[in-house]
Amino acid sequence: MPKEPGQVVTRDRVLWDRLRHADEQALSELFHQHSDAVYNFAFRRTASWSLAEDVVQATFAALWRRARSGQVEALTLDSARPLLLVMAGHECGNLLRSSRRQTALRQRIELVDAAGSAEPDHSTATADRIDDERAMSDIRRVLERLPLKQREVVELVVWSECSMAEAARALGIPEGTVKSRLARARSSLAGLLDLSTEGQS
């Protein structure tokens, strides 16, 4: 991969360059490297573990389709994570819309066939997942008070631990804009959510 003066050739840069040439092994390595971060991001965005799993698959499937069609641009960041999280954000929106339609249909079916429904699973793991989803739903309701552009920087910088510079590059905006959006978000949600950014550059 060509190296610009002063450019650090990170593992992600090498993998991303291979991916641009439709290297399936590079996609697999990027998946193993970043799927957990995408999963956690998607859970915070959707408040659903099952939807988060779907978002991970949809994100990397979309990335592979773009690679196969030659539509993946060169990586200008040291890490692919911020770009993958932005992609995951788009997939969250798609899957949430689809999920709402499916939920409405399922509820109608359950009303008709309530007698045949299975016994609920009361295992500890299931209960924990449900508790996590309820807690995250509460947080999401608070976060929904913010404009979308402010929510994006909160999700990237605060929750996903991207630097200000990484978030700016991934979103295609100046770093100063990231800082100002985050400041406005923190001001709006003061006392409601912990939006500390200590350690972020």
Coordinates of N, CA and C in Angstrom, one line a residue:
M1 N 0.8 -1.2 0.0 CA 0.0 0.0 0.0 C 0.9 1.2 0.0
P2 N 0.6 2.2 -0.9 CA 1.5 3.4 -0.9 C 1.4 4.1 0.5
K3 N 2.5 4.7 0.9 CA 2.6 5.3 2.2 C 3.0 6.8 2.0
E4 N 2.1 7.6 2.5 CA 2.3 9.1 2.4 C 3.4 9.4 3.5
P5 N 4.1 10.5 3.3 CA 5.1 10.9 4.3 C 4.5 11.1 5.7
G6 N 5.1 10.5 6.7 CA 4.6 10.6 8.0 C 3.4 9.7 8.4
Q7 N 2.9 9.0 7.4 CA 1.7 8.1 7.6 C 2.1 6.8 8.3
V8 N 1.4 6.5 9.3 CA 1.7 5.2 10.0 C 0.8 4.1 9.3
V9 N 1.4 3.1 8.9 CA 0.7 2.0 8.3 C 0.3 1.0 9.3
T10 N -1.0 1.2 9.8 CA -1.5 0.3 10.9 C -2.0 -1.0 10.3
R11 N -2.3 -1.9 11.2 CA -2.9 -3.2 10.7 C -4.2 -2.9 10.0
D12 N -5.0 -2.0 10.6 CA -6.3 -1.8 9.9 C -6.1 -1.2 8.5
R13 N -5.1 -0.3 8.4 CA -4.9 0.3 7.0 C -4.5 -0.8 6.0
V14 N -3.7 -1.7 6.5 CA -3.3 -2.8 5.6 C -4.5 -3.7 5.2
L15 N -5.3 -4.1 6.2 CA -6.5 -4.9 6.0 C -7.5 -4.2 5.1
W16 N -7.7 -2.9 5.4 CA -8.7 -2.1 4.6 C -8.3 -2.0 3.2
D17 N -7.0 -1.9 2.9 CA -6.5 -1.8 1.5 C -6.7 -3.1 0.8
R18 N -6.5 -4.2 1.5 CA -6.8 -5.5 1.0 C -8.3 -5.7 0.7
L19 N -9.1 -5.2 1.7 CA -10.6 -5.3 1.5 C -11.0 -4.6 0.3
R20 N -10.4 -3.4 0.0 CA -10.8 -2.6 -1.2 C -10.6 -3.4 -2.5
H21 N -9.7 -4.5 -2.4 CA -9.5 -5.4 -3.6 C -10.3 -6.7 -3.4
A22 N -11.4 -6.6 -2.6 CA -12.3 -7.7 -2.4 C -11.6 -9.0 -1.8
D23 N -10.7 -8.7 -0.8 CA -10.0 -9.8 -0.1 C -10.9 -10.3 1.0
E24 N -11.5 -11.5 0.9 CA -12.4 -12.0 1.9 C -11.8 -12.3 3.2
Q25 N -10.5 -12.7 3.2 CA -9.8 -12.9 4.5 C -9.6 -11.6 5.3
A26 N -9.4 -10.5 4.5 CA -9.3 -9.2 5.2 C -10.6 -8.8 5.9
L27 N -11.7 -9.1 5.2 CA -13.0 -8.8 5.8 C -13.2 -9.6 7.1
S28 N -12.8 -10.9 7.0 CA -12.9 -11.7 8.2 C -12.0 -11.2 9.4
E29 N -10.8 -10.7 9.1 CA -10.0 -10.2 10.1 C -10.5 -8.9 10.7
L30 N -11.1 -8.1 9.8 CA -11.7 -6.8 10.3 C -12.9 -7.1 11.2
F31 N -13.7 -8.2 10.8 CA -14.8 -8.6 11.6 C -14.4 -9.0 13.0
H32 N -13.3 -9.9 13.1 CA -12.9 -10.3 14.4 C -12.3 -9.2 15.2
Q33 N -11.7 -8.2 14.5 CA -11.1 -7.1 15.2 C -12.2 -6.1 15.8
H34 N -13.3 -5.9 15.1 CA -14.2 -4.8 15.4 C -15.6 -5.2 15.7
S35 N -16.0 -6.5 15.5 CA -17.4 -6.9 15.7 C -17.9 -6.6 17.1
D36 N -17.1 -6.8 18.1 CA -17.6 -6.5 19.4 C -17.9 -5.0 19.6
A37 N -17.1 -4.1 19.1 CA -17.3 -2.7 19.2 C -18.6 -2.3 18.4
V38 N -18.8 -2.9 17.3 CA -20.1 -2.7 16.5 C -21.3 -3.2 17.3
Y39 N -21.1 -4.4 17.9 CA -22.2 -5.0 18.6 C -22.6 -4.1 19.8
N40 N -21.6 -3.6 20.6 CA -21.9 -2.8 21.7 C -22.6 -1.5 21.3
F41 N -22.0 -0.9 20.2 CA -22.6 0.3 19.7 C -24.1 0.1 19.3
A42 N -24.3 -1.0 18.6 CA -25.7 -1.3 18.1 C -26.6 -1.5 19.2
F43 N -26.2 -2.1 20.3 CA -27.0 -2.3 21.4 C -27.4 -1.0 22.1
R44 N -26.5 -0.1 22.2 CA -26.8 1.2 22.8 C -27.7 2.0 21.9
R45 N -27.6 1.8 20.6 CA -28.5 2.5 19.7 C -29.9 1.9 19.6
T46 N -30.0 0.5 19.7 CA -31.3 -0.1 19.6 C -32.0 -0.6 20.8
A47 N -31.1 -0.7 21.9 CA -31.6 -1.3 23.2 C -32.2 -2.7 23.0
S48 N -31.6 -3.4 22.1 CA -32.0 -4.8 21.8 C -30.8 -5.7 21.5
W49 N -30.5 -6.7 22.3 CA -29.4 -7.6 22.0 C -29.6 -8.3 20.6
S50 N -30.8 -8.8 20.3 CA -31.0 -9.5 19.1 C -30.8 -8.6 17.9
L51 N -31.4 -7.4 18.0 CA -31.2 -6.4 16.9 C -29.7 -6.1 16.7
A52 N -29.0 -6.0 17.9 CA -27.6 -5.6 17.8 C -26.8 -6.7 17.0
E53 N -27.2 -8.0 17.2 CA -26.6 -9.1 16.5 C -26.8 -8.9 15.0
D54 N -28.1 -8.6 14.6 CA -28.5 -8.4 13.2 C -27.7 -7.2 12.6
V55 N -27.5 -6.1 13.4 CA -26.8 -5.0 12.9 C -25.3 -5.3 12.6
V56 N -24.7 -6.1 13.4 CA -23.3 -6.6 13.1 C -23.3 -7.3 11.8
Q57 N -24.2 -8.2 11.6 CA -24.2 -9.0 10.3 C -24.5 -8.0 9.1
A58 N -25.4 -7.1 9.3 CA -25.8 -6.2 8.2 C -24.7 -5.3 7.9
T59 N -24.0 -4.8 8.9 CA -22.9 -3.9 8.7 C -21.7 -4.5 7.9
F60 N -21.3 -5.7 8.2 CA -20.2 -6.3 7.5 C -20.7 -6.8 6.2
A61 N -21.9 -7.2 6.1 CA -22.4 -7.6 4.7 C -22.5 -6.5 3.8
A62 N -22.9 -5.3 4.3 CA -22.9 -4.1 3.5 C -21.5 -3.7 3.1
L63 N -20.5 -3.8 4.0 CA -19.1 -3.5 3.7 C -18.6 -4.4 2.6
W64 N -19.0 -5.7 2.7 CA -18.5 -6.6 1.7 C -19.1 -6.4 0.3
R65 N -20.4 -6.0 0.3 CA -21.0 -5.6 -1.0 C -20.3 -4.4 -1.6
R66 N -20.0 -3.5 -0.8 CA -19.3 -2.3 -1.3 C -17.9 -2.7 -1.8
A67 N -17.2 -3.6 -1.1 CA -15.9 -4.0 -1.6 C -16.0 -4.7 -2.9
R68 N -17.0 -5.6 -3.0 CA -17.1 -6.4 -4.3 C -17.4 -5.5 -5.4
S69 N -18.1 -4.3 -5.2 CA -18.4 -3.4 -6.3 C -17.4 -2.3 -6.4
G70 N -16.3 -2.4 -5.7 CA -15.3 -1.3 -5.8 C -15.7 0.0 -5.2
Q71 N -16.5 0.0 -4.2 CA -17.0 1.3 -3.7 C -16.5 1.6 -2.3
V72 N -15.4 0.9 -1.9 CA -14.8 1.2 -0.6 C -13.6 2.2 -0.8
E73 N -13.7 3.3 -0.2 CA -12.6 4.3 -0.3 C -11.5 4.0 0.6
A74 N -10.3 4.6 0.4 CA -9.1 4.4 1.2 C -9.4 4.8 2.6
L75 N -8.8 4.1 3.5 CA -8.9 4.4 5.0 C -7.9 5.5 5.3
T76 N -8.5 6.6 5.8 CA -7.6 7.8 6.2 C -7.4 7.8 7.7
L77 N -8.0 7.0 8.4 CA -7.8 6.9 9.9 C -6.9 5.7 10.2
D78 N -6.3 5.7 11.4 CA -5.5 4.6 11.8 C -6.3 3.4 12.1
S79 N -7.6 3.6 12.5 CA -8.5 2.4 12.8 C -9.7 2.5 11.9
A80 N -10.2 1.3 11.6 CA -11.5 1.3 10.8 C -12.7 1.4 11.7
R81 N -12.5 1.3 13.0 CA -13.6 1.3 13.9 C -14.6 2.5 13.8
P82 N -14.1 3.7 13.7 CA -15.1 4.8 13.6 C -16.0 4.7 12.3
L83 N -15.4 4.3 11.2 CA -16.2 4.2 10.0 C -17.2 3.1 10.1
L84 N -16.8 2.0 10.7 CA -17.7 0.8 10.9 C -18.9 1.2 11.8
L85 N -18.6 2.0 12.8 CA -19.7 2.5 13.7 C -20.6 3.4 13.0
V86 N -20.1 4.3 12.1 CA -21.0 5.1 11.3 C -21.9 4.3 10.4
M87 N -21.3 3.3 9.8 CA -22.1 2.3 9.0 C -23.1 1.6 9.8
A88 N -22.7 1.2 11.0 CA -23.6 0.5 11.9 C -24.8 1.3 12.3
G89 N -24.6 2.6 12.4 CA -25.6 3.6 12.7 C -26.7 3.6 11.7
H90 N -26.3 3.5 10.4 CA -27.2 3.5 9.3 C -28.0 2.2 9.3
E91 N -27.3 1.1 9.6 CA -28.0 -0.2 9.6 C -29.0 -0.3 10.8
C92 N -28.6 0.4 11.9 CA -29.6 0.4 13.1 C -30.9 1.0 12.6
G93 N -30.8 2.1 11.9 CA -32.0 2.8 11.5 C -32.9 1.9 10.6
N94 N -32.2 1.2 9.7 CA -32.9 0.3 8.8 C -33.6 -0.8 9.5
L95 N -32.9 -1.5 10.4 CA -33.4 -2.6 11.2 C -34.4 -2.2 12.2
L96 N -34.3 -1.1 12.8 CA -35.3 -0.6 13.7 C -36.7 -0.4 13.0
R97 N -36.6 0.2 11.8 CA -37.9 0.4 11.1 C -38.5 -1.0 10.8
S98 N -37.7 -1.9 10.3 CA -38.2 -3.2 10.0 C -38.7 -3.9 11.2
S99 N -38.0 -3.8 12.3 CA -38.4 -4.5 13.6 C -39.7 -4.0 14.1
R100 N -40.0 -2.7 14.0 CA -41.3 -2.1 14.4 C -42.4 -2.7 13.7
R101 N -42.2 -2.9 12.3 CA -43.3 -3.5 11.5 C -43.5 -5.0 11.9
Q102 N -42.4 -5.7 12.2 CA -42.5 -7.1 12.5 C -43.1 -7.3 13.9
T103 N -42.8 -6.4 14.8 CA -43.3 -6.4 16.2 C -44.8 -6.2 16.2
A104 N -45.3 -5.3 15.4 CA -46.7 -5.0 15.3 C -47.4 -6.2 14.7
L105 N -46.9 -6.8 13.7 CA -47.5 -8.0 13.1 C -47.5 -9.2 14.1
R106 N -46.4 -9.4 14.8 CA -46.3 -10.5 15.8 C -47.3 -10.3 16.9
Q107 N -47.5 -9.0 17.4 CA -48.5 -8.8 18.4 C -49.9 -9.1 18.0
R108 N -50.2 -8.8 16.7 CA -51.5 -9.1 16.2 C -51.7 -10.6 16.2
I109 N -50.7 -11.4 15.8 CA -50.8 -12.8 15.7 C -50.9 -13.4 17.1
E110 N -50.2 -12.9 18.1 CA -50.2 -13.4 19.4 C -51.6 -13.2 20.1
L111 N -52.3 -12.1 19.7 CA -53.6 -11.9 20.2 C -54.6 -12.9 19.7
V112 N -54.4 -13.4 18.5 CA -55.3 -14.4 17.9 C -55.0 -15.8 18.5
D113 N -53.7 -16.0 18.7 CA -53.2 -17.4 19.1 C -52.5 -17.4 20.4
A114 N -53.1 -16.7 21.4 CA -52.4 -16.6 22.7 C -52.3 -17.9 23.4
A115 N -53.3 -18.8 23.2 CA -53.3 -20.1 23.9 C -52.2 -21.0 23.5
G116 N -51.7 -20.8 22.3 CA -50.6 -21.7 21.9 C -49.2 -21.2 22.1
S117 N -49.1 -20.0 22.8 CA -47.8 -19.5 23.0 C -46.9 -20.3 24.0
A118 N -45.6 -20.3 23.8 CA -44.7 -21.1 24.6 C -44.6 -20.5 26.0
E119 N -44.1 -21.3 26.9 CA -43.8 -20.8 28.3 C -42.7 -19.9 28.2
P120 N -42.7 -18.8 29.0 CA -41.6 -17.8 28.9 C -40.3 -18.4 29.5
D121 N -39.2 -18.0 29.1 CA -37.9 -18.4 29.5 C -37.5 -17.5 30.7
H122 N -37.4 -18.1 31.9 CA -37.1 -17.3 33.1 C -35.6 -17.5 33.6
S123 N -34.8 -18.0 32.6 CA -33.4 -18.2 33.0 C -32.7 -16.9 33.4
T124 N -31.7 -17.0 34.3 CA -31.0 -15.8 34.7 C -30.4 -15.0 33.6
A125 N -29.8 -15.7 32.6 CA -29.2 -15.0 31.5 C -30.3 -14.2 30.7
T126 N -31.4 -14.8 30.5 CA -32.5 -14.2 29.8 C -33.0 -13.0 30.6
A127 N -33.1 -13.1 31.9 CA -33.6 -12.0 32.7 C -32.6 -10.9 32.7
D128 N -31.3 -11.2 32.7 CA -30.3 -10.2 32.7 C -30.3 -9.4 31.4
R129 N -30.5 -10.1 30.3 CA -30.6 -9.5 29.0 C -31.8 -8.5 28.9
I130 N -32.9 -9.0 29.5 CA -34.1 -8.2 29.5 C -33.9 -6.9 30.3
D131 N -33.3 -7.1 31.5 CA -33.0 -5.9 32.3 C -32.1 -4.9 31.6
D132 N -31.1 -5.5 30.9 CA -30.1 -4.6 30.2 C -30.9 -3.8 29.1
E133 N -31.8 -4.5 28.4 CA -32.6 -3.8 27.4 C -33.5 -2.8 27.9
R134 N -34.1 -3.0 29.1 CA -35.0 -2.0 29.7 C -34.2 -0.8 30.1
A135 N -33.0 -1.1 30.7 CA -32.2 0.0 31.2 C -31.7 0.9 30.0
M136 N -31.3 0.2 28.9 CA -30.9 1.0 27.8 C -32.0 1.7 27.1
S137 N -33.2 1.1 27.1 CA -34.4 1.8 26.6 C -34.6 3.1 27.3
D138 N -34.4 3.1 28.6 CA -34.6 4.3 29.4 C -33.6 5.4 29.0
I139 N -32.3 4.9 28.9 CA -31.3 5.8 28.5 C -31.5 6.4 27.1
R140 N -32.0 5.5 26.2 CA -32.3 6.0 24.8 C -33.4 7.0 24.8
R141 N -34.4 6.9 25.7 CA -35.4 7.9 25.7 C -34.9 9.2 26.1
V142 N -34.0 9.2 27.0 CA -33.3 10.5 27.4 C -32.5 11.1 26.3
L143 N -31.7 10.2 25.6 CA -30.9 10.7 24.5 C -31.7 11.2 23.3
E144 N -32.9 10.6 23.2 CA -33.7 11.1 22.0 C -34.1 12.5 22.1
R145 N -33.9 13.2 23.3 CA -34.2 14.6 23.4 C -33.2 15.4 22.6
L146 N -32.1 14.8 22.2 CA -31.0 15.5 21.5 C -31.3 15.5 20.0
P147 N -30.9 16.5 19.2 CA -30.9 16.4 17.8 C -30.0 15.2 17.3
L148 N -30.3 14.6 16.2 CA -29.5 13.5 15.7 C -28.0 13.7 15.6
K149 N -27.6 14.9 15.2 CA -26.2 15.2 15.0 C -25.5 15.2 16.3
Q150 N -26.1 15.6 17.4 CA -25.5 15.6 18.7 C -25.5 14.2 19.2
R151 N -26.5 13.4 19.0 CA -26.5 12.0 19.4 C -25.4 11.2 18.8
E152 N -25.1 11.5 17.5 CA -24.0 10.8 16.8 C -22.7 11.0 17.5
V153 N -22.4 12.2 17.9 CA -21.1 12.4 18.5 C -21.0 11.8 20.0
V154 N -22.2 11.9 20.7 CA -22.2 11.2 22.0 C -21.9 9.7 21.8
E155 N -22.6 9.1 20.8 CA -22.4 7.6 20.6 C -21.0 7.3 20.2
L156 N -20.4 8.1 19.4 CA -19.0 7.8 19.0 C -17.9 8.2 20.0
V157 N -18.0 9.4 20.6 CA -16.9 9.8 21.5 C -17.1 9.3 22.9
V158 N -18.3 9.4 23.4 CA -18.5 9.0 24.8 C -18.7 7.5 25.0
W159 N -19.6 6.9 24.2 CA -19.9 5.5 24.4 C -18.9 4.6 23.7
S160 N -18.4 5.0 22.5 CA -17.6 4.1 21.8 C -16.1 4.4 21.9
E161 N -15.8 5.5 22.6 CA -14.4 5.9 22.9 C -13.6 6.2 21.7
C162 N -14.2 6.8 20.7 CA -13.5 7.3 19.6 C -12.9 8.7 20.0
S163 N -11.8 9.1 19.5 CA -11.2 10.4 19.7 C -12.1 11.4 19.0
M164 N -11.9 12.7 19.4 CA -12.6 13.7 18.6 C -12.2 13.7 17.2
A165 N -10.9 13.5 16.9 CA -10.4 13.5 15.5 C -11.0 12.3 14.7
E166 N -11.1 11.2 15.4 CA -11.6 10.0 14.7 C -13.1 10.2 14.3
A167 N -13.8 10.8 15.3 CA -15.3 11.0 15.1 C -15.4 12.0 13.9
A168 N -14.6 13.0 13.9 CA -14.7 14.1 12.9 C -14.5 13.5 11.5
R169 N -13.4 12.7 11.4 CA -13.1 12.1 10.1 C -14.2 11.1 9.7
A170 N -14.7 10.3 10.6 CA -15.7 9.3 10.3 C -17.0 10.0 9.8
L171 N -17.4 11.1 10.5 CA -18.6 11.8 10.1 C -18.4 12.8 9.0
G172 N -17.2 13.1 8.6 CA -16.9 14.0 7.6 C -17.2 15.5 8.0
I173 N -16.9 15.8 9.2 CA -17.1 17.2 9.7 C -15.8 17.6 10.4
P174 N -15.6 19.0 10.6 CA -14.4 19.4 11.3 C -14.4 19.0 12.8
E175 N -13.2 18.9 13.3 CA -13.1 18.4 14.7 C -13.8 19.4 15.7
G176 N -13.7 20.7 15.3 CA -14.3 21.7 16.2 C -15.8 21.6 16.2
T177 N -16.4 21.1 15.1 CA -17.9 20.8 15.1 C -18.2 19.7 16.0
V178 N -17.4 18.7 16.1 CA -17.6 17.5 17.0 C -17.6 18.1 18.4
K179 N -16.6 18.9 18.8 CA -16.5 19.4 20.1 C -17.7 20.3 20.5
S180 N -18.1 21.1 19.6 CA -19.3 22.0 19.9 C -20.6 21.2 20.0
R181 N -20.7 20.2 19.2 CA -22.0 19.4 19.3 C -22.0 18.6 20.6
L182 N -20.8 18.1 21.0 CA -20.7 17.4 22.3 C -21.0 18.3 23.4
A183 N -20.4 19.5 23.4 CA -20.7 20.5 24.4 C -22.1 20.8 24.6
R184 N -22.8 21.0 23.4 CA -24.2 21.3 23.5 C -25.0 20.1 24.0
A185 N -24.6 18.9 23.7 CA -25.3 17.7 24.2 C -25.1 17.6 25.7
R186 N -23.9 17.8 26.2 CA -23.7 17.7 27.6 C -24.5 18.8 28.4
S187 N -24.6 19.9 27.8 CA -25.3 21.0 28.4 C -26.8 20.6 28.5
S188 N -27.3 20.1 27.4 CA -28.8 19.7 27.3 C -29.1 18.6 28.3
L189 N -28.2 17.7 28.5 CA -28.5 16.5 29.3 C -27.8 16.5 30.7
A190 N -27.3 17.7 31.1 CA -26.7 17.8 32.4 C -27.5 17.2 33.5
G191 N -26.9 16.3 34.2 CA -27.6 15.7 35.3 C -28.4 14.5 35.0
L192 N -28.6 14.3 33.6 CA -29.5 13.1 33.2 C -28.6 11.9 32.8
L193 N -27.5 12.2 32.1 CA -26.6 11.1 31.7 C -25.2 11.6 32.0
D194 N -24.3 10.6 32.2 CA -22.9 10.9 32.4 C -22.2 11.0 31.1
L195 N -21.9 12.2 30.6 CA -21.3 12.4 29.3 C -19.9 12.9 29.5
S196 N -19.2 12.4 30.5 CA -17.8 12.8 30.8 C -16.9 12.3 29.6
T197 N -16.0 13.1 29.2 CA -15.1 12.8 28.1 C -13.7 12.8 28.5
E198 N -13.4 12.6 29.8 CA -12.0 12.6 30.2 C -11.2 11.5 29.4
G199 N -10.0 12.0 29.0 CA -9.2 11.1 28.3 C -9.4 11.1 26.8
Q200 N -10.4 11.8 26.3 CA -10.6 11.9 24.9 C -9.8 13.1 24.3
S201 N -9.2 12.9 23.2 CA -8.4 14.0 22.6 C -9.1 14.5 21.4

